[in-house]
Short mmCIF file of C-alpha atoms in Angstrom, two decimals:
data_model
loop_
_atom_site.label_atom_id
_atom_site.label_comp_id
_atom_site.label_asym_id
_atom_site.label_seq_id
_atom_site.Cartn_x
_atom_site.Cartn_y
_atom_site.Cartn_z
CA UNK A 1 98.80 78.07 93.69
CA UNK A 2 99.32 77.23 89.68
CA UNK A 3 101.60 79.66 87.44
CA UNK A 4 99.66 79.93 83.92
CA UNK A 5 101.89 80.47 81.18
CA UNK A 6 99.40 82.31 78.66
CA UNK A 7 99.96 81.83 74.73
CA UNK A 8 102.95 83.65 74.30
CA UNK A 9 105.21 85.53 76.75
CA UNK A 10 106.19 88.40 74.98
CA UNK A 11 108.58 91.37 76.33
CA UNK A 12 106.40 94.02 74.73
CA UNK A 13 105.23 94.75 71.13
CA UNK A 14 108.18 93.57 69.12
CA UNK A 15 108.05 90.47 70.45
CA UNK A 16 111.03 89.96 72.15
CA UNK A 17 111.59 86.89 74.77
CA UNK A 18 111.46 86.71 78.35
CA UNK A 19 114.63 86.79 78.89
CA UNK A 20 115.76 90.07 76.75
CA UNK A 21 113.00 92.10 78.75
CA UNK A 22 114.91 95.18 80.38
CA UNK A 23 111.92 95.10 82.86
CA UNK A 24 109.81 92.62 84.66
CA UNK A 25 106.42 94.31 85.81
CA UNK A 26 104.65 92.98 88.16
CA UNK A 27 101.04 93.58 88.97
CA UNK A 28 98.80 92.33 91.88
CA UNK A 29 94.84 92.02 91.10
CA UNK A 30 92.09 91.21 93.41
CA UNK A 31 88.89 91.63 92.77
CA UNK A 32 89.65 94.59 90.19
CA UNK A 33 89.34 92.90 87.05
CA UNK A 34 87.74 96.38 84.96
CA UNK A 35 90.67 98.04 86.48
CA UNK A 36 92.95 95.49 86.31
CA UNK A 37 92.25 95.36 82.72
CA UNK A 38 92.56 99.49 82.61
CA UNK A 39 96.02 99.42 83.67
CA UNK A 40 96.83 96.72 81.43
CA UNK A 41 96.10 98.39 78.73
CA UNK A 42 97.88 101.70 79.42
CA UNK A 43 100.89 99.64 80.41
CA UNK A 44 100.52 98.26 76.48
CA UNK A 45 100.29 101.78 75.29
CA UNK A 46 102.56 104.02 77.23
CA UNK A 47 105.38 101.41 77.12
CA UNK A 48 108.12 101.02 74.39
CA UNK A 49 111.11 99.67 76.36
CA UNK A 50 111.57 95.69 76.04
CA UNK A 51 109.74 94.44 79.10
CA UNK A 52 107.45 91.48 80.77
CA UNK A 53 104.21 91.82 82.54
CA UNK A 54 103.40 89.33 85.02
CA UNK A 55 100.23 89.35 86.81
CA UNK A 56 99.24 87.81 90.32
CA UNK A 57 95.55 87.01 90.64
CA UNK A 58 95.35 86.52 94.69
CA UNK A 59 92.22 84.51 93.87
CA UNK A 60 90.11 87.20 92.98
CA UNK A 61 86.26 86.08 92.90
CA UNK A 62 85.50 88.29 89.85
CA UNK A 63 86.60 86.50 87.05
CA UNK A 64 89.73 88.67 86.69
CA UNK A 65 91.74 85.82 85.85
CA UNK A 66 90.02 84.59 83.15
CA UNK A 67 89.29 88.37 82.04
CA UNK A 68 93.27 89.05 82.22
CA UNK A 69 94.34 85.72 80.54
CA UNK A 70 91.47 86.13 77.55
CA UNK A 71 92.32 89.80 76.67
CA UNK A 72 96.49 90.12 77.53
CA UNK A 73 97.72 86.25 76.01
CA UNK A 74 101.13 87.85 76.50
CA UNK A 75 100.84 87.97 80.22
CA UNK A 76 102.79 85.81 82.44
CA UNK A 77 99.13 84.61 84.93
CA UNK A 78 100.39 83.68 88.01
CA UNK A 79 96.26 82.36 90.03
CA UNK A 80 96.49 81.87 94.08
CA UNK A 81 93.63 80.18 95.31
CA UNK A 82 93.76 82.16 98.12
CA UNK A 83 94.79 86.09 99.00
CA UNK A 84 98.25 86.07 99.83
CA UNK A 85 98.49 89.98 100.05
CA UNK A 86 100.18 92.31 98.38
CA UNK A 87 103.64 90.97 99.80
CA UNK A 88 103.31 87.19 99.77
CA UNK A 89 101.94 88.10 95.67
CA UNK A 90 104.94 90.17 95.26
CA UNK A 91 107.42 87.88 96.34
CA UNK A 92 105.37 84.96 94.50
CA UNK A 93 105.95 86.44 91.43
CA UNK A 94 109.49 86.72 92.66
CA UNK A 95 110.40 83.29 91.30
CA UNK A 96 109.91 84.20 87.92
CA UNK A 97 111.90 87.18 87.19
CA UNK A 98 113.93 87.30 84.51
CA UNK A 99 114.99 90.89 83.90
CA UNK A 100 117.73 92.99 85.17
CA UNK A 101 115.10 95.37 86.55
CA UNK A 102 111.84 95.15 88.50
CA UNK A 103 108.80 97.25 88.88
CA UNK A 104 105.95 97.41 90.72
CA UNK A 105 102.58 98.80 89.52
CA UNK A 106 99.32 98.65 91.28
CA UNK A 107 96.20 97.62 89.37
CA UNK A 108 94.17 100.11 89.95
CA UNK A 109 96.97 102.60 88.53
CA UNK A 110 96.91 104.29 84.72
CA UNK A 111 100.74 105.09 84.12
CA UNK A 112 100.77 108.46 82.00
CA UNK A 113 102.65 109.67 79.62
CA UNK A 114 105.24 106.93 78.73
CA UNK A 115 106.17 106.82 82.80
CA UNK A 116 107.42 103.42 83.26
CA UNK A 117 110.03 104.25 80.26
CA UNK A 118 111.06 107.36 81.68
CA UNK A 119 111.63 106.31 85.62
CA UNK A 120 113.74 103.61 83.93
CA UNK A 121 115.78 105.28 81.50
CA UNK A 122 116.55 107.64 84.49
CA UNK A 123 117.04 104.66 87.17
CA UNK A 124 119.49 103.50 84.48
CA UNK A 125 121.81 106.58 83.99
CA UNK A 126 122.33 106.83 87.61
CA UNK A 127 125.80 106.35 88.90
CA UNK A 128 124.85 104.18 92.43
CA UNK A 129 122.20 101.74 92.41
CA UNK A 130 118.75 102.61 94.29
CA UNK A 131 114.71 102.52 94.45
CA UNK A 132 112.95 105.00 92.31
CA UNK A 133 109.45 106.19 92.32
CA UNK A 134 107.34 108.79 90.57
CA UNK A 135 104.67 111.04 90.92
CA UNK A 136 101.08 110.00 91.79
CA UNK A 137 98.14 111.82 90.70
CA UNK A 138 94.81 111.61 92.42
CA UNK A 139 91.28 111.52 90.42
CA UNK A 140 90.68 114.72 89.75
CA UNK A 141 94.59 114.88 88.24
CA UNK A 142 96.09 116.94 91.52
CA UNK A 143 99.22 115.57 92.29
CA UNK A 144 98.65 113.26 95.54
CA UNK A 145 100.22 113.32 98.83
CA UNK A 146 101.33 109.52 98.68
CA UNK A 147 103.66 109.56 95.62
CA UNK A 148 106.68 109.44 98.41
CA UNK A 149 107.13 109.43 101.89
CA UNK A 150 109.02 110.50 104.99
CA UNK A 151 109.86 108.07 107.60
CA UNK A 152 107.43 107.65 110.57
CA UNK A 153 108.81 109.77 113.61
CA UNK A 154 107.66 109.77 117.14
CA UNK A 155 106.86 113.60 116.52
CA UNK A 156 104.61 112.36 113.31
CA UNK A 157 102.88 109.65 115.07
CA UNK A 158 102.30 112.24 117.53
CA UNK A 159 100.97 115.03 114.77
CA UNK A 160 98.69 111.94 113.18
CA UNK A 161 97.04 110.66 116.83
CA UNK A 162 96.04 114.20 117.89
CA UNK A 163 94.92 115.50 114.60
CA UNK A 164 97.47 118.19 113.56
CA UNK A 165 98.13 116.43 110.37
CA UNK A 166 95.08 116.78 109.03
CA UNK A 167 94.22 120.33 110.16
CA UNK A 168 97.88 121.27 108.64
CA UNK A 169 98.32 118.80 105.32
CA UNK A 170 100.47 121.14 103.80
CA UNK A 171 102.71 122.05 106.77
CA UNK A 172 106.20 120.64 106.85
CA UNK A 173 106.11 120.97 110.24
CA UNK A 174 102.52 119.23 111.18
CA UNK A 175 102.58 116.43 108.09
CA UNK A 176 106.35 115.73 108.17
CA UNK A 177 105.11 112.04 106.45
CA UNK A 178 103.47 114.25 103.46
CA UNK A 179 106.21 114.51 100.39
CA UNK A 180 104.60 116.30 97.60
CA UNK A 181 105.94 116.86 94.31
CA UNK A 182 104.89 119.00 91.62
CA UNK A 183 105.84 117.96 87.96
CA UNK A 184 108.33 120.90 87.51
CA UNK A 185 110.54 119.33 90.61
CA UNK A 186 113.66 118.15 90.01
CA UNK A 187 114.30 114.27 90.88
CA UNK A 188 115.06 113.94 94.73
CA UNK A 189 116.26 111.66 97.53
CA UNK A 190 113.65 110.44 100.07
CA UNK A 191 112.76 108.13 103.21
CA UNK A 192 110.10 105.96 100.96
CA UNK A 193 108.92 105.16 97.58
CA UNK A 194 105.16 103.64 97.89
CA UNK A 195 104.28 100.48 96.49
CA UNK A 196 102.24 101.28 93.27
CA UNK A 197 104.78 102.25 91.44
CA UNK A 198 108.24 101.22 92.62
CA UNK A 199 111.64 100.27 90.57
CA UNK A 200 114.36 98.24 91.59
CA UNK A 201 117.00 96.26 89.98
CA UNK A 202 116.47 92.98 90.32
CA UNK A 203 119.74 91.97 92.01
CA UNK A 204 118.95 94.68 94.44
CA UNK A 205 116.12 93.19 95.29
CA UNK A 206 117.12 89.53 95.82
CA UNK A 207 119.66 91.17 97.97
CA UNK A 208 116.97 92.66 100.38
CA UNK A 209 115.05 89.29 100.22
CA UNK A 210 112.34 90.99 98.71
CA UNK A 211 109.61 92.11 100.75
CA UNK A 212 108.76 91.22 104.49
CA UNK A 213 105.71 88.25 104.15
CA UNK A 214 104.94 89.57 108.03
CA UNK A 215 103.19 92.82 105.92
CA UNK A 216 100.00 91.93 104.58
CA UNK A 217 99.19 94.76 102.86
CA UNK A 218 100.67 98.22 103.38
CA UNK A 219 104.00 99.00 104.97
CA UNK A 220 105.81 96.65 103.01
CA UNK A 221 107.76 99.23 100.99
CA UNK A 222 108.39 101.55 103.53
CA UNK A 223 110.19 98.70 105.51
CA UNK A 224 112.26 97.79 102.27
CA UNK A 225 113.04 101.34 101.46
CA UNK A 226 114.18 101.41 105.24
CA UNK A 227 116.10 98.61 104.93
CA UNK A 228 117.80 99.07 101.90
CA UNK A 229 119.12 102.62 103.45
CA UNK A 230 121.24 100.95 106.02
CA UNK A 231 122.66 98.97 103.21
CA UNK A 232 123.78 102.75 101.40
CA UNK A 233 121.16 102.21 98.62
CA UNK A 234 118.97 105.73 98.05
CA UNK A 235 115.33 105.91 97.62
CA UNK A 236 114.82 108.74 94.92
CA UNK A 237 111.21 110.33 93.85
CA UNK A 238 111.50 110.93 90.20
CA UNK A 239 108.25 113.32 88.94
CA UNK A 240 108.42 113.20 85.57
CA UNK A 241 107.19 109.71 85.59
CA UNK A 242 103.23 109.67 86.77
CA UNK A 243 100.87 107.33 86.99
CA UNK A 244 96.91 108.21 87.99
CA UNK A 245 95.85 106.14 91.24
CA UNK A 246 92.79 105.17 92.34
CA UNK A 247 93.24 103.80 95.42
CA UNK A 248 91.78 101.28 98.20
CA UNK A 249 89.83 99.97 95.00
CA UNK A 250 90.34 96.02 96.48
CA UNK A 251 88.74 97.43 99.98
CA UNK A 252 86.07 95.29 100.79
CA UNK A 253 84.85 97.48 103.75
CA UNK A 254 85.83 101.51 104.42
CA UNK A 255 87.58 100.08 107.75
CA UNK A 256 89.43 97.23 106.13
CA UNK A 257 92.46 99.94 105.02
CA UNK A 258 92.77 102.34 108.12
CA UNK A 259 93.53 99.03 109.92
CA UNK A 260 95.86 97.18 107.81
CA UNK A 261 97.36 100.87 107.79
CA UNK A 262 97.26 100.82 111.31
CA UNK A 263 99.04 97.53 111.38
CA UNK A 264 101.64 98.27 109.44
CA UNK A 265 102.27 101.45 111.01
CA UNK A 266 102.54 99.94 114.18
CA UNK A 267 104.71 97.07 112.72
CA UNK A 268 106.94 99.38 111.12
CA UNK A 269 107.78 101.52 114.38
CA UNK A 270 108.55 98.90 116.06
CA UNK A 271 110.85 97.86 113.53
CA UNK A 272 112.84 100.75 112.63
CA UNK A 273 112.37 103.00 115.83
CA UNK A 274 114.54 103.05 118.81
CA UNK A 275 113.46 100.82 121.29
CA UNK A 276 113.47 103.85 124.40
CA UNK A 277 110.74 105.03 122.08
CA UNK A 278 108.70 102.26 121.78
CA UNK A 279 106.43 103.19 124.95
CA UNK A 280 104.78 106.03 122.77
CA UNK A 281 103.53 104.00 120.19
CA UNK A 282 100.41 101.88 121.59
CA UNK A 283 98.81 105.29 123.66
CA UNK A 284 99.40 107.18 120.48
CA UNK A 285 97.66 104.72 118.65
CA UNK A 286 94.93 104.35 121.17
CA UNK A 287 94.32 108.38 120.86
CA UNK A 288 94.49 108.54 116.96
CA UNK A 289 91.48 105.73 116.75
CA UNK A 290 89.66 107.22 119.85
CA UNK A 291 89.44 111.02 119.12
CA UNK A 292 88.06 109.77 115.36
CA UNK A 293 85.71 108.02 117.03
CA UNK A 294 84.58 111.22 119.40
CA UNK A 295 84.91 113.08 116.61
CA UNK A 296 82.23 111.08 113.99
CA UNK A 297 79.93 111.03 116.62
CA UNK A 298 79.66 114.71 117.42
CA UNK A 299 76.01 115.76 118.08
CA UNK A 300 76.32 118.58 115.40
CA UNK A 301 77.36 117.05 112.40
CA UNK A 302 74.49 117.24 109.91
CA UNK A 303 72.70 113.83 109.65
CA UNK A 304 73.70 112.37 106.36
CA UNK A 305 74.31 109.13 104.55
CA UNK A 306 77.97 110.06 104.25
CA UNK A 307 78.14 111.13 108.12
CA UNK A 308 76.31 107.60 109.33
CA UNK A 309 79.12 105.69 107.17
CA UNK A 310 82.08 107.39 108.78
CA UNK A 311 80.42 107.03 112.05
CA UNK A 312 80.14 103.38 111.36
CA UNK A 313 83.86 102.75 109.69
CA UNK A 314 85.66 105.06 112.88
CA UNK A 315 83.63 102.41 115.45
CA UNK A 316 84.82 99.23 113.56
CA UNK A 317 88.48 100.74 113.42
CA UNK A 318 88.17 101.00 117.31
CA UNK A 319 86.23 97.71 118.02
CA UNK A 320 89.49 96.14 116.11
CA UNK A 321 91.87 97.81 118.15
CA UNK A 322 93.26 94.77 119.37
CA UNK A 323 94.41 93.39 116.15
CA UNK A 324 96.25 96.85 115.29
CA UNK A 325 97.46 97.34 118.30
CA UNK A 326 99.11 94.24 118.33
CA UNK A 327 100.88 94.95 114.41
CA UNK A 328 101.23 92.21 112.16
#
């Protein structure tokens, strides 16, 4: 790995140093450069409050690094030659923060309407320290079911292997994982803020060691937020700061996230879950990937392009049931 150090490091439009940045934003490309780039930019526009951007390339094979280091001069370039993952980048960039606070933004995010200024003023009038997220929108705009979460549960695992959450997405009951937010909601306390856009203060986070290297991708801030609970700090959802997520856009195959979800999943209850639960989670596993499976290849579904690629992805995600299985 090399750091870059660009032209100038600036700490937003004024100009201010490194170290008088309220912020350090960190961003993790791979093989996004167009959206890489996207986010960049709205990160220039919708931001006023002194910060840094620093940028992990996790040796991206599309010319993102040159593309990021060519158009943003400002940004600190950190290139891997290899893909560390979003954790291993993450804690990389670690090393060279320099602000009092620290947030995360994915590449393939658009923050909206001055967000990163707003979860941060609010972070910073709050009485107790803590991890704050905001609200996610999809594509289409609709708010998204991923802008928080609920911690995994034996009776969710259960919901998710057999189906129930996605014939009920909108049931507390049946998708007790689901945390949805509308932009009229007040500010709340909850299990998990995900990754893509995720404040902490810096010393909190150096406290917490940062994230868990074991998670390549996914599950990493759901076992922070988990840890950092037992240690009294809350994880708050705060909606009036939104960003527009595309998601999976590093995927290099449809199965490649549903099992490094898998993994993680797996990793996480065996983390944070009692242990005289721990007998639940393989079979439950083994019946989420299986019924999929049955159900992709059911005689009646119309024959289509879009049917033959589920078909496909559900039959890789089983073939690698081993690696899941086995977490990271």
């Amino acid at each position: 790995m090399r750091v870059v150090r660009n032209k100038r490091e600036s700490a937003g439009a004024d100009g201010d140093s490194p170290l008088r940045a309220v912020v350090d934003i960190v961003i993790v490309s791979y093989n996004t450069r167009d959206l890489t780039l996207a986010c960049l930019r709205t990160v220039e526009r919708e931001t006023s409050v002194a910060h840094r951007v620093i940028v992990v390339d996790n040796g991206s094979r599309d010319g993102s690094a040159d593309a990021i280091a060519e158009a943003f001069p400002s940004v600190l370039l950190l290139r891997s030659a290899k893909n560390l993952g979003f954790a291993g980048a993450i804690n990389l960039a670690s090393g060279q923060l320099a602000a009092p606070w620290l947030l995360l933004l994915n590449s393939d995010a658009e923050v909206r309407d001055r967000a990163i200024d707003r979860l941060l003023a609010y972070a910073q009038a709050q009485p107790a320290p803590g991890i704050y997220g905001g609200r996610v929108l999809e594509r289409d705009g609709r708010s998204s079911g991923i802008s928080c979460l609920g911690r995994p549960s034996v009776w969710s695992h259960f919901c998710l292997a057999t189906g129930l959450t996605f014939l009920f997405r909108r049931s507390v009951w049946f998708n007790p994982e689901a945390v949805r937010l509308s932009q009229d909601d007040q500010p709340r306390e909850v299990d998990i803020v995900v990754g893509c856009l995720f404040l902490i203060s810096t010393a909190d986070w150096r406290r917490l060691g940062g994230f868990d290297r074991r998670f390549f991708m996914y599950g990493e801030e759901a076992d922070l937020c988990l840890r950092a609970a037992r240690l009294g700090l809350r994880s708050v959802a705060v909606p009036f700061a939104t960003i527009l997520h595309l998601g999976e856009a590093s995927a290099e195959t449809p199965a490649d996230p549903l099992v490094q979800i898998a993994r993680a999943r797996m990793t996480l209850m065996r983390r944070h879950w009692p242990k005289r639960w721990h007998f639940t989670i393989v079979p439950l596993g083994w019946l989420w990937a299986a019924l999929r499976v049955a159900a992709a290849s059911l005689p009646m579904l119309r024959a289509s392009a879009r049917t033959a690629e589920r078909r496909r992805t559900w039959r890789t995600v089983w073939r690698r049931r081993a690696e899941w299985l086995a977490g990271y």
